[in-house]
Amino acid sequence: LSGLIDELRTVVEPAHVLTDPDLVGPYVTDWTGRWAGYARAVVRPSTVDQVAAIVRACAKAGAGIVPQGGNTGLVGASVPRGGEVVLSLRRLAEVGPVDLAAAHVRAGAGVTLAQLQAVASDANLRFAVDLSARDSATVGGMIATNAGGMHVLRYGSMRAQVLGVEAVLADGSVLRRMDGLVKDNTGYDLIGLLCGSEGTLGIVTAAQLKLVAAPRFRVTSLVAVAGTASAVSLLARLRSLAPLEAVEIVFADGVDLVCRHAGLPPPFSQPYPCLLVVECAGSTDPTGEMADVIGEGPDVLAVAVASERAGRDKLWSWRERHTETVNALGIPHKLDVTVPIAELAGFERDVRATVSDVAPGSKTILWGHLGDGNLHVNVIGPDPDDDRVDEAVLRLVAARGGSISAEHGIGIAKRNWIGLTRSPADMAAMRAVKAALDPNGILNPGVLFDEGAGRAGSENEGSG
Amino acid sequence: LSGLIDELRTVVEPAHVLTDPDLVGPYVTDWTGRWAGYARAVVRPSTVDQVAAIVRACAKAGAGIVPQGGNTGLVGASVPRGGEVVLSLRRLAEVGPVDLAAAHVRAGAGVTLAQLQAVASDANLRFAVDLSARDSATVGGMIATNAGGMHVLRYGSMRAQVLGVEAVLADGSVLRRMDGLVKDNTGYDLIGLLCGSEGTLGIVTAAQLKLVAAPRFRVTSLVAVAGTASAVSLLARLRSLAPLEAVEIVFADGVDLVCRHAGLPPPFSQPYPCLLVVECAGSTDPTGEMADVIGEGPDVLAVAVASERAGRDKLWSWRERHTETVNALGIPHKLDVTVPIAELAGFERDVRATVSDVAPGSKTILWGHLGDGNLHVNVIGPDPDDDRVDEAVLRLVAARGGSISAEHGIGIAKRNWIGLTRSPADMAAMRAVKAALDPNGILNPGVLFDEGAGRAGSENEGSG
C-alpha cells in the first residue's frame, strides 16, 4: 500500500496525493449522500502524462481506479466502493481557444460545463448540452456518463458533441483522436464507445467539443393539454418546427406542489391536467410559426407565450422548480427512465397505479423531457433503502420497451437491473468489450457489471 | 465445402444459395471494377433468424463471411477476397410504418436509401442522410460504413441517425436494441460501435432510424470567392445561420472541365478561383438572413441565388457533375479525406504541388464538403495500380492532422495506411475489440486489419 502511495508521490507533487481523511472526505462521498466508500488515496494529476503514469502504477499494484470529475453523478459511479484510488481529473482544466471556422473547442476533462459555456458564448457560439449541475459537472464526467439534458431533442446527447478524445487506457497507453474531425471513418468509433462507458474502459483526459450557433431569438410557450395522450399528439405536430429545442412535460399534482413550495402563482386561471414547456430558438424570430403549429390543435386548452428573458424564466419556473420541491418533501426515490413515445400515456397511467400498490400512501411526481420520451419518476414515502418501488417501476419500463437509465447511467445503483433491458447476448458483448480493454478490471471496478467489484481495488489484493 | 453449402440450403430456400458463376458474378465484383474475388457461395436470407443460422453454420465450418448490401462501397469491403460466403442482406427489405410522434422508422438492412426517403417523405418527414447512390445503397451498408454525404454539417453522419439496431454477432447470437430510444445510457454504445465497423463486428439486419422535419423552404446560393482561405473565413460566418444545411466547395479548374464535359454555361460572366454552394432549409424562408450573412463579407466576389427547384438544381450542377466529368477523363485515383478546417488552405496548395511532383503531367481535381473539412481528391493520369500518388496524398493528410478516410471507410483499399493516423495504442484497442467480438475472425476477414485476411475464409481452411 505505502509502496503505491510513495510511487504516486513521485508522479504528482506530494501535496496532490491525499490520504488525510479530512481532505479525502469530499472525494469519497456522493453529493446525493447515498453513496460513500473508502479510498486508499486521492490523486490529483494535472497532465495526461501524469494520468498515464498513475494508471501504470495502479495496474502494477493491482489497485482499482475510480476516475472522478465534478462528483455530481447520480448512480454512485464516481466514489470508491472499497480501497480504490480516486483519480480526480479536476486539475486538467484548460479550455480554448475556440476554432471559429471549424466551430469546436478543446477542453480538459476538468473543465466545468459553466466554464465551457462561457468560452463558447464569448465566441458567439454555444455548447449544445445544458444541465442544472453546470457549475460543478465537468467535461470528463459528462463524457463518461453521456450527459443529456434539455436539448437532446435538437442536438443529441453529449456523445453527439464529442469530435475528439484523449484518454488513458487500462495499460497506461494514451488514445489520442483530437483533430476535431467531423468525418473520420478510420476504424472503430472508440470515441463514441468511451462516451457513456462510466470510466470502465478508459479515462478521458481531454476532448474536442463541437459548438453550435448561438440563437438570436428564443421563444417559450407554456401549453396546457388534457393529458399525456394529447401531449404526444401535439409533439408530433411540434416536430415540424425546425427551431424546436425543448418540449418538457409536467403534471397538475407536481405543479400544485411547486406553487405551494416555491410560492409561485398558478400558471393559468384554472388548473389543467398536463403542461408542456415548448421552446424554439434560432437565427430568425420563431413566434409566428410556433403560434401556428401550437394553435392548430384541437387539444390545446390554454397557451402562454414569452420571448423576453424574464417572461421565459417565469414560464420555465413551474417546470424547473420540481426538483427542489420534491427534495424538500423528503428523500425521493429518483428513477430516470425512457419509454417509447407511443407507450408514454400507458406508462404514465400504470406507473402511478403500480407505485400506489407497492407503496400505499406514497406520492409519485413525474416530469421530464417529452421529446425524448424521458420521464423522471420521483416517489416520496418509501424508505430510501427499500428498493421495491424502484424495481417495480423499472420492470414496468422494461415491459414497455423502455430504458432503465435515460441519462444517469447504470453505475452501482442500477447494475442489478441491467438484465431487464439488455439480453444475455448484449451483456456478453459488453463484457467481452470490457475484458478486451481492461483485462484486469482496474478501471472503475464494480460499475456496470456486478462481479467487477472486488476483482481489483480491494486493499487486500493490492500490493505496494 | 459441400457440407456447408448443403447446410446453408437447409437454412434458406435452395434457390437463395447461389453457386452458379453467372448468378454469383454481380455479388463478387465491386461496382468500381477495382475489386473482385471468389465466393464459395452467395446466400440470400430473408429473416434475422436465417442470418443467425447462416452465421452459426459458417462459424462451425470456419468459413469467412462477407456481408453485403447494395455493393456500392468504395473500398473493397463488400466483395470476397478469396472463398468467403457472401451474405446478401437485400431481401431484408421491410420498412415502416413511420412513428410520427417519435419521428423514427424501422427499416430492414436491405431497404434502399431511396425507399427509406420515400417512406419518410410520405409522412411529411425526411431522412437526413442523402448521397448519390441512393437507389442501390442500403440501410445495412450505410450503417456498416457510417455513410456521410451533403448534410453531415447539420445532421451528422449515419451514426447520428441510428436509434436502434438488430445485429447478428459472430457467435450467431442476436443483439437487439430496437426500441428507438433517443436516450438510453444502459451500458456501452454497441449501436455506435457497429456503425462504421464495416461488417467486422456484427451483421446489421435492421435499424430504427431517426427522421427529421421536412423543410418547407429551401434556398441555394452559389458564392464566388478568391480561394480556400476566403472560403474558410466565409464558413465561420455561415455557421451563424441556423438553417444551414450544406456548404460545398469546387475550384475553377474543375468547374471549367465540368462546363466542357457536361455542356454547361459558365456560372458567372467571369471566372473565379473558387465557388461555394451554400444551402439553407427550414420551416421559414431563409432568403433574407442568408443574403445578410453572405453579403456582409468583403471576400465575396459574386453571388447567385435560387429558391425554386429548377434554379437550385442549376446552381448545384456545377458541383454535382464533377464526379461524372472526372470519370469521363480516365480512371481517377479517388481519395476521400478530411483535414482540420484551419489546415484546408495549406493542404489544398500542398496537395496540388505534391501530386505534380509525384506524377508529373497528372491532373488534380478537388471538390468536397467544406463544412466538414472533407475534400475529394481526384487524380487523373497515373496508372490505376500505381499507388504512389495515393500514399503521397494520404501522408500529407496525416501530417496535417486529417483523416485518410472521411466517408468511405478503410476496407481493403486503405488498410495499409491506417497506421498513418491511428497510433499503436489506438490500433491495439481496435484489435482488442475485434478479437473480443469476433475471436475467430469470420466477419469480413481482411477488412480494416491486414492480417485478418486468410485467418478465416480461404477454402483450404474451411471444412464442410
XYZ file of N, CA and C in Angstrom, chain A residues 335 337-339 343 347 350-351 354-355 358 377 387-405 414 416-421:
114
model
N -36.056 7.852 -10.291
C -35.844 6.930 -11.399
C -35.908 7.716 -12.693
N -36.027 7.396 -16.486
C -36.320 6.351 -17.476
C -36.802 6.937 -18.799
N -36.651 6.170 -19.845
C -37.234 6.482 -21.145
C -38.223 5.391 -21.493
N -39.349 5.760 -22.060
C -40.166 4.748 -22.721
C -40.442 5.220 -24.145
N -45.662 4.629 -25.995
C -46.017 3.951 -24.743
C -46.179 4.919 -23.574
N -47.753 4.170 -19.905
C -46.777 4.075 -18.820
C -47.126 5.029 -17.690
N -49.939 3.558 -15.710
C -49.548 2.353 -14.971
C -48.598 2.654 -13.823
N -47.678 3.588 -14.057
C -46.660 3.799 -13.025
C -47.291 4.372 -11.768
N -49.115 1.383 -10.127
C -48.186 0.396 -9.584
C -47.529 0.891 -8.310
N -47.092 2.146 -8.330
C -46.441 2.679 -7.128
C -47.427 2.695 -5.961
N -47.551 -0.854 -4.601
C -46.332 -1.316 -3.938
C -46.066 -0.516 -2.657
N -39.136 9.832 -12.721
C -40.149 9.306 -11.811
C -39.632 9.494 -10.385
N -35.882 -0.876 -1.989
C -35.890 -0.672 -3.440
C -37.017 -1.406 -4.167
N -38.073 -1.776 -3.418
C -39.177 -2.465 -4.102
C -39.874 -1.551 -5.111
N -40.013 -0.270 -4.752
C -40.624 0.668 -5.690
C -39.762 0.819 -6.949
N -38.454 0.967 -6.724
C -37.530 1.106 -7.852
C -37.689 -0.086 -8.804
N -37.670 -1.272 -8.221
C -37.750 -2.461 -9.064
C -39.073 -2.532 -9.818
N -40.160 -2.199 -9.126
C -41.475 -2.260 -9.778
C -41.542 -1.276 -10.953
N -41.004 -0.073 -10.756
C -41.021 0.924 -11.830
C -40.150 0.465 -13.003
N -38.966 -0.022 -12.691
C -38.060 -0.432 -13.767
C -38.613 -1.631 -14.539
N -39.336 -2.505 -13.855
C -39.961 -3.635 -14.563
C -41.051 -3.150 -15.519
N -41.808 -2.146 -15.079
C -42.814 -1.554 -15.977
C -42.159 -0.969 -17.220
N -41.062 -0.248 -16.982
C -40.322 0.379 -18.082
C -39.869 -0.682 -19.080
N -39.268 -1.740 -18.545
C -38.743 -2.793 -19.412
C -39.864 -3.461 -20.200
N -41.008 -3.664 -19.542
C -42.131 -4.326 -20.218
C -42.631 -3.496 -21.401
N -42.431 -2.185 -21.337
C -42.880 -1.340 -22.445
C -41.745 -0.992 -23.420
N -40.634 -1.697 -23.320
C -39.549 -1.451 -24.281
C -38.761 -0.199 -23.988
N -38.717 0.216 -22.724
C -38.021 1.452 -22.382
C -36.608 1.231 -21.892
N -36.012 2.299 -21.380
C -34.663 2.257 -20.837
C -34.704 2.506 -19.339
N -33.996 1.674 -18.582
C -33.958 1.873 -17.124
C -33.024 3.006 -16.742
N -32.253 3.501 -17.697
C -31.416 4.663 -17.427
C -31.350 5.536 -18.656
N -27.895 0.825 -10.480
C -28.837 0.062 -11.296
C -28.244 -1.213 -11.877
N -27.879 -4.126 -10.823
C -28.633 -5.366 -10.621
C -29.815 -5.488 -11.566
N -30.214 -4.384 -12.185
C -31.388 -4.409 -13.064
C -31.042 -4.323 -14.545
N -29.763 -4.281 -14.878
C -29.379 -4.074 -16.273
C -29.935 -5.186 -17.170
N -30.082 -6.389 -16.583
C -30.619 -7.509 -17.352
C -32.079 -7.349 -17.745
N -32.756 -6.371 -17.150
C -34.158 -6.155 -17.534
C -34.273 -5.707 -18.991
N -33.281 -4.938 -19.462
C -33.395 -4.406 -20.832
C -32.217 -4.791 -21.722
